């Protein structure tokens, strides 16, 4: 099978990965827009290289005719979360669209039970519809969901696998398991202060959106020839911003919004 075969074969896989990455990234942005905490921290996607596919065909004795059903991670999407609890929220988000575009056909839970290597992650194999130049078809996509800390460990461990071709020396294996335990400890510790961290993140998000709204509305007041009012608000804003008084900034935002609404109604 030549280059052209593989290029054409992989078209729907590239499309699926691009679409799914976009869908999850846009969900993350929507959470941010409405000032809610997002269980999705970042999203990454890749299509398996032809060389890795051939390696798998060789290692597992996969029949080329059944390639699409038997190699289930040709299209792969990885979702990173800040906290372990977020992983389950992301799984729920995917379950909700099971009748729509992401039908879950297999669950591999390496969270409740890590692999012997120390690897932790939650995997879902989904069936995803693709409409490409090749026509309409459904393909399998592997979604890996893990915390940032688990991702850090697994990227390094994976790169060692490349170096040692799965013959990682025992001493390094043991140290990797120790490192995996340390990573779990970090996740546990972070989870125990999850609420405080999330409150701080929410407050920071509110501050940022309030400042944007205040500055926009002061500019708008100038445009509406309300220069005196605008400069009064500007002064109040400068003082509150210097004092880092987030609560008063949020109240100022509300006051300015209703002031602008009132003036617009009068015009
Ligand atoms: P790549 O480069 O990410 O594509 P399979 O591994 O698909 O033959 P299996 O073992 O049933 O079959 O699937 P599993 O265990 O769910 O593994 C699928 C993917 O999970 C792997 O893909 C890795 O990305 C990741 N993974 C699984 N175990 C480990 C591990 O011990 N360490 C790390 N770092 N990642 C792991 P590939 O094809 O190995 O690699």
PDB file of C-alpha atoms and ligand atoms in Angstrom:
ATOM      1  CA  UNK A   1       0.000   0.000   0.000  1.00  0.00           C
ATOM      2  CA  UNK A   2       1.476   3.258  -1.154  1.00  0.00           C
ATOM      3  CA  UNK A   3       1.514   6.814   0.084  1.00  0.00           C
ATOM      4  CA  UNK A   4      -1.657   7.694  -1.851  1.00  0.00           C
ATOM      5  CA  UNK A   5      -3.595   4.856  -0.176  1.00  0.00           C
ATOM      6  CA  UNK A   6      -2.605   6.044   3.295  1.00  0.00           C
ATOM      7  CA  UNK A   7      -3.246   9.712   2.526  1.00  0.00           C
ATOM      8  CA  UNK A   8      -6.787   8.900   1.385  1.00  0.00           C
ATOM      9  CA  UNK A   9      -7.406   6.368   4.135  1.00  0.00           C
ATOM     10  CA  UNK A  10      -6.442   8.905   6.806  1.00  0.00           C
ATOM     11  CA  UNK A  11      -8.552  11.834   5.469  1.00  0.00           C
ATOM     12  CA  UNK A  12     -11.645  11.100   7.627  1.00  0.00           C
ATOM     13  CA  UNK A  13      -9.411  10.485  10.676  1.00  0.00           C
ATOM     14  CA  UNK A  14      -7.775  13.914  10.285  1.00  0.00           C
ATOM     15  CA  UNK A  15     -11.184  15.481   9.887  1.00  0.00           C
ATOM     16  CA  UNK A  16     -12.616  13.729  12.950  1.00  0.00           C
ATOM     17  CA  UNK A  17      -9.657  14.800  15.120  1.00  0.00           C
ATOM     18  CA  UNK A  18      -9.914  18.431  13.935  1.00  0.00           C
ATOM     19  CA  UNK A  19     -13.665  18.526  14.549  1.00  0.00           C
ATOM     20  CA  UNK A  20     -13.561  16.912  17.991  1.00  0.00           C
ATOM     21  CA  UNK A  21     -10.701  19.154  19.184  1.00  0.00           C
ATOM     22  CA  UNK A  22     -12.717  22.171  18.011  1.00  0.00           C
ATOM     23  CA  UNK A  23     -15.872  20.929  19.777  1.00  0.00           C
ATOM     24  CA  UNK A  24     -14.160  20.493  23.145  1.00  0.00           C
ATOM     25  CA  UNK A  25     -12.150  23.723  22.828  1.00  0.00           C
ATOM     26  CA  UNK A  26     -15.336  25.594  22.108  1.00  0.00           C
ATOM     27  CA  UNK A  27     -17.037  24.009  25.152  1.00  0.00           C
ATOM     28  CA  UNK A  28     -14.137  25.245  27.295  1.00  0.00           C
ATOM     29  CA  UNK A  29     -14.535  28.769  25.866  1.00  0.00           C
ATOM     30  CA  UNK A  30     -18.275  28.699  26.526  1.00  0.00           C
ATOM     31  CA  UNK A  31     -17.702  27.905  30.206  1.00  0.00           C
ATOM     32  CA  UNK A  32     -15.310  30.858  30.377  1.00  0.00           C
ATOM     33  CA  UNK A  33     -17.784  33.194  28.659  1.00  0.00           C
ATOM     34  CA  UNK A  34     -20.516  32.472  31.186  1.00  0.00           C
ATOM     35  CA  UNK A  35     -18.034  32.812  34.056  1.00  0.00           C
ATOM     36  CA  UNK A  36     -18.223  29.104  35.004  1.00  0.00           C
ATOM     37  CA  UNK A  37     -15.342  26.831  35.895  1.00  0.00           C
ATOM     38  CA  UNK A  38     -14.417  24.589  32.937  1.00  0.00           C
ATOM     39  CA  UNK A  39     -13.667  20.902  33.637  1.00  0.00           C
ATOM     40  CA  UNK A  40     -11.668  21.005  30.369  1.00  0.00           C
ATOM     41  CA  UNK A  41      -8.217  22.563  30.742  1.00  0.00           C
ATOM     42  CA  UNK A  42      -6.822  21.844  27.279  1.00  0.00           C
ATOM     43  CA  UNK A  43      -7.411  19.583  24.294  1.00  0.00           C
ATOM     44  CA  UNK A  44      -4.936  17.939  21.968  1.00  0.00           C
ATOM     45  CA  UNK A  45      -5.453  15.672  18.993  1.00  0.00           C
ATOM     46  CA  UNK A  46      -3.362  13.551  16.673  1.00  0.00           C
ATOM     47  CA  UNK A  47      -3.701  10.987  13.915  1.00  0.00           C
ATOM     48  CA  UNK A  48      -1.477   7.949  14.394  1.00  0.00           C
ATOM     49  CA  UNK A  49       1.510   7.942  12.068  1.00  0.00           C
ATOM     50  CA  UNK A  50       1.542   5.358   9.269  1.00  0.00           C
ATOM     51  CA  UNK A  51       4.674   3.851  10.794  1.00  0.00           C
ATOM     52  CA  UNK A  52       2.896   3.319  14.179  1.00  0.00           C
ATOM     53  CA  UNK A  53      -0.132   1.839  12.403  1.00  0.00           C
ATOM     54  CA  UNK A  54       2.118  -0.590  10.500  1.00  0.00           C
ATOM     55  CA  UNK A  55       3.911  -1.482  13.736  1.00  0.00           C
ATOM     56  CA  UNK A  56       0.563  -2.309  15.381  1.00  0.00           C
ATOM     57  CA  UNK A  57      -0.564  -4.334  12.352  1.00  0.00           C
ATOM     58  CA  UNK A  58       2.679  -6.283  12.638  1.00  0.00           C
ATOM     59  CA  UNK A  59       2.663  -6.721  16.447  1.00  0.00           C
ATOM     60  CA  UNK A  60      -0.995  -7.713  16.770  1.00  0.00           C
ATOM     61  CA  UNK A  61      -1.280  -9.573  13.459  1.00  0.00           C
ATOM     62  CA  UNK A  62      -4.170  -7.303  12.423  1.00  0.00           C
ATOM     63  CA  UNK A  63      -5.801  -8.149   9.110  1.00  0.00           C
ATOM     64  CA  UNK A  64      -5.588  -5.106   6.833  1.00  0.00           C
ATOM     65  CA  UNK A  65      -9.276  -5.568   5.887  1.00  0.00           C
ATOM     66  CA  UNK A  66     -10.352  -5.120   9.495  1.00  0.00           C
ATOM     67  CA  UNK A  67      -7.887  -2.336  10.274  1.00  0.00           C
ATOM     68  CA  UNK A  68     -10.604   0.249  10.942  1.00  0.00           C
ATOM     69  CA  UNK A  69     -12.321  -1.889  13.603  1.00  0.00           C
ATOM     70  CA  UNK A  70      -9.229  -3.420  15.168  1.00  0.00           C
ATOM     71  CA  UNK A  71      -6.927  -0.442  15.579  1.00  0.00           C
ATOM     72  CA  UNK A  72      -9.134   1.818  17.610  1.00  0.00           C
ATOM     73  CA  UNK A  73      -6.773   4.706  18.235  1.00  0.00           C
ATOM     74  CA  UNK A  74      -5.893   5.804  14.695  1.00  0.00           C
ATOM     75  CA  UNK A  75      -7.721   9.003  15.619  1.00  0.00           C
ATOM     76  CA  UNK A  76      -6.832  10.125  19.136  1.00  0.00           C
ATOM     77  CA  UNK A  77      -7.988  13.060  21.216  1.00  0.00           C
ATOM     78  CA  UNK A  78      -6.620  13.870  24.658  1.00  0.00           C
ATOM     79  CA  UNK A  79      -8.447  16.052  27.139  1.00  0.00           C
ATOM     80  CA  UNK A  80      -6.505  17.461  30.075  1.00  0.00           C
ATOM     81  CA  UNK A  81      -8.247  18.434  33.319  1.00  0.00           C
ATOM     82  CA  UNK A  82      -7.031  20.294  36.388  1.00  0.00           C
ATOM     83  CA  UNK A  83      -8.560  17.891  38.928  1.00  0.00           C
ATOM     84  CA  UNK A  84      -9.419  14.191  38.982  1.00  0.00           C
ATOM     85  CA  UNK A  85     -13.113  14.988  39.655  1.00  0.00           C
ATOM     86  CA  UNK A  86     -13.171  17.014  36.414  1.00  0.00           C
ATOM     87  CA  UNK A  87     -12.393  13.827  34.455  1.00  0.00           C
ATOM     88  CA  UNK A  88     -15.753  12.352  35.477  1.00  0.00           C
ATOM     89  CA  UNK A  89     -17.515  15.612  34.545  1.00  0.00           C
ATOM     90  CA  UNK A  90     -15.983  15.417  31.064  1.00  0.00           C
ATOM     91  CA  UNK A  91     -17.099  11.764  30.788  1.00  0.00           C
ATOM     92  CA  UNK A  92     -20.651  12.911  31.660  1.00  0.00           C
ATOM     93  CA  UNK A  93     -20.455  15.627  28.981  1.00  0.00           C
ATOM     94  CA  UNK A  94     -19.530  12.972  26.405  1.00  0.00           C
ATOM     95  CA  UNK A  95     -22.225  10.541  27.630  1.00  0.00           C
ATOM     96  CA  UNK A  96     -24.822  13.282  27.094  1.00  0.00           C
ATOM     97  CA  UNK A  97     -23.963  13.489  23.407  1.00  0.00           C
ATOM     98  CA  UNK A  98     -23.876   9.708  22.945  1.00  0.00           C
ATOM     99  CA  UNK A  99     -27.100   9.834  20.853  1.00  0.00           C
ATOM    100  CA  UNK A 100     -25.837  12.803  18.905  1.00  0.00           C
ATOM    101  CA  UNK A 101     -22.245  12.599  17.619  1.00  0.00           C
ATOM    102  CA  UNK A 102     -20.145  10.602  20.083  1.00  0.00           C
ATOM    103  CA  UNK A 103     -21.466   7.106  20.665  1.00  0.00           C
ATOM    104  CA  UNK A 104     -19.421   5.446  23.400  1.00  0.00           C
ATOM    105  CA  UNK A 105     -18.624   1.867  22.471  1.00  0.00           C
ATOM    106  CA  UNK A 106     -15.891   1.021  24.986  1.00  0.00           C
ATOM    107  CA  UNK A 107     -14.640   2.324  28.338  1.00  0.00           C
ATOM    108  CA  UNK A 108     -11.127   1.638  29.639  1.00  0.00           C
ATOM    109  CA  UNK A 109     -10.870   2.878  33.194  1.00  0.00           C
ATOM    110  CA  UNK A 110      -7.192   3.133  34.162  1.00  0.00           C
ATOM    111  CA  UNK A 111      -8.131   5.644  36.855  1.00  0.00           C
ATOM    112  CA  UNK A 112      -9.703   3.386  39.452  1.00  0.00           C
ATOM    113  CA  UNK A 113      -7.013   0.856  38.611  1.00  0.00           C
ATOM    114  CA  UNK A 114      -3.729   2.125  37.181  1.00  0.00           C
ATOM    115  CA  UNK A 115      -1.745  -0.032  34.742  1.00  0.00           C
ATOM    116  CA  UNK A 116       1.260  -1.938  36.094  1.00  0.00           C
ATOM    117  CA  UNK A 117       3.505   0.751  34.577  1.00  0.00           C
ATOM    118  CA  UNK A 118       1.826   3.349  36.816  1.00  0.00           C
ATOM    119  CA  UNK A 119      -0.184   4.792  33.887  1.00  0.00           C
ATOM    120  CA  UNK A 120      -3.438   6.494  34.890  1.00  0.00           C
ATOM    121  CA  UNK A 121      -6.041   7.839  32.488  1.00  0.00           C
ATOM    122  CA  UNK A 122      -9.680   7.325  31.474  1.00  0.00           C
ATOM    123  CA  UNK A 123     -10.168   6.102  27.912  1.00  0.00           C
ATOM    124  CA  UNK A 124     -13.319   6.083  25.820  1.00  0.00           C
ATOM    125  CA  UNK A 125     -13.618   4.616  22.356  1.00  0.00           C
ATOM    126  CA  UNK A 126     -16.347   6.455  20.486  1.00  0.00           C
ATOM    127  CA  UNK A 127     -18.000   6.056  17.125  1.00  0.00           C
ATOM    128  CA  UNK A 128     -17.997   9.389  15.297  1.00  0.00           C
ATOM    129  CA  UNK A 129     -19.778  10.360  12.047  1.00  0.00           C
ATOM    130  CA  UNK A 130     -17.632  12.023   9.393  1.00  0.00           C
ATOM    131  CA  UNK A 131     -18.808  13.677   6.199  1.00  0.00           C
ATOM    132  CA  UNK A 132     -15.771  14.008   3.937  1.00  0.00           C
ATOM    133  CA  UNK A 133     -14.869  13.855   0.243  1.00  0.00           C
ATOM    134  CA  UNK A 134     -14.680  10.099   0.784  1.00  0.00           C
ATOM    135  CA  UNK A 135     -18.421  10.091   1.617  1.00  0.00           C
ATOM    136  CA  UNK A 136     -20.314   9.537   4.863  1.00  0.00           C
ATOM    137  CA  UNK A 137     -18.899   7.082   7.338  1.00  0.00           C
ATOM    138  CA  UNK A 138     -18.466   6.498  11.038  1.00  0.00           C
ATOM    139  CA  UNK A 139     -15.003   5.960  12.445  1.00  0.00           C
ATOM    140  CA  UNK A 140     -13.578   4.996  15.819  1.00  0.00           C
ATOM    141  CA  UNK A 141     -11.816   7.617  17.925  1.00  0.00           C
ATOM    142  CA  UNK A 142      -9.988   7.107  21.206  1.00  0.00           C
ATOM    143  CA  UNK A 143     -10.517   9.866  23.763  1.00  0.00           C
ATOM    144  CA  UNK A 144      -8.037   9.894  26.654  1.00  0.00           C
ATOM    145  CA  UNK A 145      -9.039  12.003  29.650  1.00  0.00           C
ATOM    146  CA  UNK A 146      -6.497  12.703  32.394  1.00  0.00           C
ATOM    147  CA  UNK A 147      -5.220  15.352  34.783  1.00  0.00           C
ATOM    148  CA  UNK A 148      -2.326  17.666  33.922  1.00  0.00           C
ATOM    149  CA  UNK A 149      -0.184  15.798  36.431  1.00  0.00           C
ATOM    150  CA  UNK A 150      -1.038  12.372  34.936  1.00  0.00           C
ATOM    151  CA  UNK A 151      -0.275  13.821  31.489  1.00  0.00           C
ATOM    152  CA  UNK A 152       3.136  15.058  32.622  1.00  0.00           C
ATOM    153  CA  UNK A 153       4.049  11.565  33.854  1.00  0.00           C
ATOM    154  CA  UNK A 154       2.681   9.753  30.839  1.00  0.00           C
ATOM    155  CA  UNK A 155       4.433  11.959  28.256  1.00  0.00           C
ATOM    156  CA  UNK A 156       7.809  11.349  29.874  1.00  0.00           C
ATOM    157  CA  UNK A 157       7.182   7.637  30.341  1.00  0.00           C
ATOM    158  CA  UNK A 158       6.025   7.336  26.744  1.00  0.00           C
ATOM    159  CA  UNK A 159       9.214   9.011  25.472  1.00  0.00           C
ATOM    160  CA  UNK A 160      11.277   6.477  27.455  1.00  0.00           C
ATOM    161  CA  UNK A 161       9.324   3.685  25.792  1.00  0.00           C
ATOM    162  CA  UNK A 162      10.496   4.996  22.446  1.00  0.00           C
ATOM    163  CA  UNK A 163      14.103   5.060  23.628  1.00  0.00           C
ATOM    164  CA  UNK A 164      14.083   1.588  25.185  1.00  0.00           C
ATOM    165  CA  UNK A 165      11.551  -0.007  22.784  1.00  0.00           C
ATOM    166  CA  UNK A 166       9.543  -1.421  25.709  1.00  0.00           C
ATOM    167  CA  UNK A 167      12.649  -2.846  27.369  1.00  0.00           C
ATOM    168  CA  UNK A 168      12.871  -0.213  30.072  1.00  0.00           C
ATOM    169  CA  UNK A 169      15.435  -1.378  32.678  1.00  0.00           C
ATOM    170  CA  UNK A 170      13.852  -2.638  35.924  1.00  0.00           C
ATOM    171  CA  UNK A 171      15.430   0.129  38.033  1.00  0.00           C
ATOM    172  CA  UNK A 172      13.925   2.816  35.799  1.00  0.00           C
ATOM    173  CA  UNK A 173      10.561   1.002  35.800  1.00  0.00           C
ATOM    174  CA  UNK A 174      10.555   1.045  39.607  1.00  0.00           C
ATOM    175  CA  UNK A 175      11.442   4.726  39.692  1.00  0.00           C
ATOM    176  CA  UNK A 176       8.679   5.476  37.199  1.00  0.00           C
ATOM    177  CA  UNK A 177       6.180   3.707  39.447  1.00  0.00           C
ATOM    178  CA  UNK A 178       7.495   5.817  42.359  1.00  0.00           C
ATOM    179  CA  UNK A 179       7.080   8.938  40.231  1.00  0.00           C
ATOM    180  CA  UNK A 180       3.516   7.842  39.347  1.00  0.00           C
ATOM    181  CA  UNK A 181       2.757   7.507  43.064  1.00  0.00           C
ATOM    182  CA  UNK A 182       4.132  11.012  43.659  1.00  0.00           C
ATOM    183  CA  UNK A 183       1.933  12.323  40.822  1.00  0.00           C
ATOM    184  CA  UNK A 184      -1.106  10.667  42.458  1.00  0.00           C
ATOM    185  CA  UNK A 185      -0.206  12.370  45.714  1.00  0.00           C
ATOM    186  CA  UNK A 186      -0.076  15.767  43.936  1.00  0.00           C
ATOM    187  CA  UNK A 187      -3.532  15.101  42.429  1.00  0.00           C
ATOM    188  CA  UNK A 188      -4.941  14.034  45.816  1.00  0.00           C
ATOM    189  CA  UNK A 189      -3.538  17.154  47.507  1.00  0.00           C
ATOM    190  CA  UNK A 190      -4.834  19.443  44.748  1.00  0.00           C
ATOM    191  CA  UNK A 191      -8.266  17.763  44.943  1.00  0.00           C
ATOM    192  CA  UNK A 192      -8.470  18.475  48.665  1.00  0.00           C
ATOM    193  CA  UNK A 193      -8.147  22.212  47.973  1.00  0.00           C
ATOM    194  CA  UNK A 194     -10.163  22.075  44.725  1.00  0.00           C
ATOM    195  CA  UNK A 195     -12.989  24.237  46.053  1.00  0.00           C
ATOM    196  CA  UNK A 196     -10.703  26.996  47.285  1.00  0.00           C
ATOM    197  CA  UNK A 197      -8.698  26.970  44.043  1.00  0.00           C
ATOM    198  CA  UNK A 198     -11.893  27.086  41.962  1.00  0.00           C
ATOM    199  CA  UNK A 199     -13.314  29.970  44.017  1.00  0.00           C
ATOM    200  CA  UNK A 200     -10.097  31.931  43.498  1.00  0.00           C
ATOM    201  CA  UNK A 201     -10.184  31.155  39.751  1.00  0.00           C
ATOM    202  CA  UNK A 202     -13.852  32.190  39.536  1.00  0.00           C
ATOM    203  CA  UNK A 203     -13.149  35.464  41.364  1.00  0.00           C
ATOM    204  CA  UNK A 204     -10.243  36.191  39.033  1.00  0.00           C
ATOM    205  CA  UNK A 205     -12.485  35.507  36.014  1.00  0.00           C
ATOM    206  CA  UNK A 206     -15.164  37.836  37.424  1.00  0.00           C
ATOM    207  CA  UNK A 207     -12.586  40.581  38.013  1.00  0.00           C
ATOM    208  CA  UNK A 208     -11.324  40.285  34.467  1.00  0.00           C
ATOM    209  CA  UNK A 209     -14.811  40.351  32.849  1.00  0.00           C
ATOM    210  CA  UNK A 210     -15.905  43.247  35.147  1.00  0.00           C
ATOM    211  CA  UNK A 211     -12.876  45.358  34.179  1.00  0.00           C
ATOM    212  CA  UNK A 212     -13.561  44.740  30.479  1.00  0.00           C
ATOM    213  CA  UNK A 213     -17.230  45.699  30.875  1.00  0.00           C
ATOM    214  CA  UNK A 214     -16.420  48.846  32.930  1.00  0.00           C
ATOM    215  CA  UNK A 215     -13.839  50.091  30.419  1.00  0.00           C
ATOM    216  CA  UNK A 216     -16.198  49.381  27.485  1.00  0.00           C
ATOM    217  CA  UNK A 217     -19.089  51.228  29.151  1.00  0.00           C
ATOM    218  CA  UNK A 218     -16.979  54.248  30.151  1.00  0.00           C
ATOM    219  CA  UNK A 219     -15.865  54.498  26.518  1.00  0.00           C
ATOM    220  CA  UNK A 220     -19.512  54.193  25.460  1.00  0.00           C
ATOM    221  CA  UNK A 221     -20.540  57.023  27.824  1.00  0.00           C
ATOM    222  CA  UNK A 222     -17.943  59.280  26.160  1.00  0.00           C
ATOM    223  CA  UNK A 223     -19.432  58.341  22.792  1.00  0.00           C
ATOM    224  CA  UNK A 224     -22.891  59.266  24.065  1.00  0.00           C
ATOM    225  CA  UNK A 225     -21.557  62.743  24.966  1.00  0.00           C
ATOM    226  CA  UNK A 226     -21.747  61.968  28.693  1.00  0.00           C
ATOM    227  CA  UNK A 227     -18.145  63.120  29.287  1.00  0.00           C
ATOM    228  CA  UNK A 228     -18.692  64.376  32.833  1.00  0.00           C
ATOM    229  CA  UNK A 229     -20.303  61.144  34.007  1.00  0.00           C
ATOM    230  CA  UNK A 230     -17.684  59.089  32.179  1.00  0.00           C
ATOM    231  CA  UNK A 231     -14.776  60.870  33.838  1.00  0.00           C
ATOM    232  CA  UNK A 232     -16.421  60.485  37.287  1.00  0.00           C
ATOM    233  CA  UNK A 233     -16.728  56.755  36.721  1.00  0.00           C
ATOM    234  CA  UNK A 234     -13.171  56.653  35.392  1.00  0.00           C
ATOM    235  CA  UNK A 235     -11.890  58.132  38.657  1.00  0.00           C
ATOM    236  CA  UNK A 236     -13.918  55.667  40.775  1.00  0.00           C
ATOM    237  CA  UNK A 237     -12.643  52.790  38.611  1.00  0.00           C
ATOM    238  CA  UNK A 238      -8.980  53.895  38.931  1.00  0.00           C
ATOM    239  CA  UNK A 239      -9.287  54.008  42.748  1.00  0.00           C
ATOM    240  CA  UNK A 240     -11.014  50.606  43.053  1.00  0.00           C
ATOM    241  CA  UNK A 241      -8.560  49.007  40.616  1.00  0.00           C
ATOM    242  CA  UNK A 242      -5.590  50.383  42.584  1.00  0.00           C
ATOM    243  CA  UNK A 243      -7.121  49.051  45.838  1.00  0.00           C
ATOM    244  CA  UNK A 244      -7.795  45.674  44.125  1.00  0.00           C
ATOM    245  CA  UNK A 245     -11.324  45.800  45.549  1.00  0.00           C
ATOM    246  CA  UNK A 246     -12.951  43.082  43.446  1.00  0.00           C
ATOM    247  CA  UNK A 247     -16.365  43.216  45.145  1.00  0.00           C
ATOM    248  CA  UNK A 248     -16.679  46.987  44.578  1.00  0.00           C
ATOM    249  CA  UNK A 249     -15.489  46.537  40.980  1.00  0.00           C
ATOM    250  CA  UNK A 250     -18.293  44.001  40.396  1.00  0.00           C
ATOM    251  CA  UNK A 251     -20.816  46.452  41.916  1.00  0.00           C
ATOM    252  CA  UNK A 252     -19.439  49.292  39.768  1.00  0.00           C
ATOM    253  CA  UNK A 253     -19.867  47.121  36.679  1.00  0.00           C
ATOM    254  CA  UNK A 254     -23.560  46.550  37.545  1.00  0.00           C
ATOM    255  CA  UNK A 255     -24.109  50.256  38.275  1.00  0.00           C
ATOM    256  CA  UNK A 256     -22.504  51.306  34.982  1.00  0.00           C
ATOM    257  CA  UNK A 257     -24.494  48.722  33.015  1.00  0.00           C
ATOM    258  CA  UNK A 258     -27.792  50.018  34.391  1.00  0.00           C
ATOM    259  CA  UNK A 259     -26.653  53.644  33.900  1.00  0.00           C
ATOM    260  CA  UNK A 260     -25.924  52.950  30.227  1.00  0.00           C
ATOM    261  CA  UNK A 261     -29.276  51.126  29.837  1.00  0.00           C
ATOM    262  CA  UNK A 262     -31.072  54.134  31.367  1.00  0.00           C
ATOM    263  CA  UNK A 263     -29.354  56.624  29.063  1.00  0.00           C
ATOM    264  CA  UNK A 264     -30.012  54.419  26.008  1.00  0.00           C
ATOM    265  CA  UNK A 265     -33.725  54.259  26.942  1.00  0.00           C
ATOM    266  CA  UNK A 266     -33.873  58.077  27.167  1.00  0.00           C
ATOM    267  CA  UNK A 267     -32.160  58.639  23.805  1.00  0.00           C
TER     268      UNK A 267
HETATM  269  P1  LIG B   1       0.413   6.354  21.039  1.00  0.00           P
HETATM  270  O1  LIG B   1       1.741   6.842  20.561  1.00  0.00           O
HETATM  271  O2  LIG B   1      -0.159   7.231  22.098  1.00  0.00           O
HETATM  272  O3  LIG B   1      -0.531   6.093  19.956  1.00  0.00           O
HETATM  273  P2  LIG B   1      -3.178  -0.755  22.336  1.00  0.00           P
HETATM  274  O4  LIG B   1      -2.192  -0.069  23.258  1.00  0.00           O
HETATM  275  O5  LIG B   1      -4.048   0.230  21.575  1.00  0.00           O
HETATM  276  O6  LIG B   1      -2.514  -1.755  21.504  1.00  0.00           O
HETATM  277  P3  LIG B   1      -4.467  -1.498  24.590  1.00  0.00           P
HETATM  278  O7  LIG B   1      -3.211  -1.769  25.326  1.00  0.00           O
HETATM  279  O8  LIG B   1      -5.651  -2.314  24.942  1.00  0.00           O
HETATM  280  O9  LIG B   1      -4.177  -1.605  23.119  1.00  0.00           O
HETATM  281  O10 LIG B   1      -4.892   0.000  24.679  1.00  0.00           O
HETATM  282  P4  LIG B   1      -4.564   0.971  25.837  1.00  0.00           P
HETATM  283  O11 LIG B   1      -3.859   0.284  26.917  1.00  0.00           O
HETATM  284  O12 LIG B   1      -5.842   1.646  26.137  1.00  0.00           O
HETATM  285  O13 LIG B   1      -3.508   1.956  25.169  1.00  0.00           O
HETATM  286  C1  LIG B   1      -3.867   2.901  24.239  1.00  0.00           C
HETATM  287  C2  LIG B   1      -3.037   4.153  24.439  1.00  0.00           C
HETATM  288  O14 LIG B   1      -3.026   4.517  25.816  1.00  0.00           O
HETATM  289  C3  LIG B   1      -1.573   4.016  24.084  1.00  0.00           C
HETATM  290  O15 LIG B   1      -1.389   4.198  22.713  1.00  0.00           O
HETATM  291  C4  LIG B   1      -0.975   5.156  24.899  1.00  0.00           C
HETATM  292  O16 LIG B   1      -1.236   6.412  24.299  1.00  0.00           O
HETATM  293  C5  LIG B   1      -1.771   5.074  26.175  1.00  0.00           C
HETATM  294  N1  LIG B   1      -1.102   4.164  27.136  1.00  0.00           N
HETATM  295  C6  LIG B   1      -1.514   2.937  27.503  1.00  0.00           C
HETATM  296  N2  LIG B   1      -0.676   2.410  28.419  1.00  0.00           N
HETATM  297  C7  LIG B   1       0.293   3.327  28.630  1.00  0.00           C
HETATM  298  C8  LIG B   1       1.443   3.380  29.496  1.00  0.00           C
HETATM  299  O17 LIG B   1       1.752   2.461  30.229  1.00  0.00           O
HETATM  300  N3  LIG B   1       2.196   4.511  29.426  1.00  0.00           N
HETATM  301  C9  LIG B   1       1.896   5.562  28.626  1.00  0.00           C
HETATM  302  N4  LIG B   1       2.691   6.626  28.641  1.00  0.00           N
HETATM  303  N5  LIG B   1       0.815   5.546  27.802  1.00  0.00           N
HETATM  304  C10 LIG B   1       0.027   4.441  27.807  1.00  0.00           C
HETATM  305  P5  LIG B   1      -0.041   3.704  22.005  1.00  0.00           P
HETATM  306  O18 LIG B   1      -0.407   3.083  20.729  1.00  0.00           O
HETATM  307  O19 LIG B   1       0.786   2.900  22.923  1.00  0.00           O
HETATM  308  O20 LIG B   1       0.781   5.009  21.749  1.00  0.00           O
END
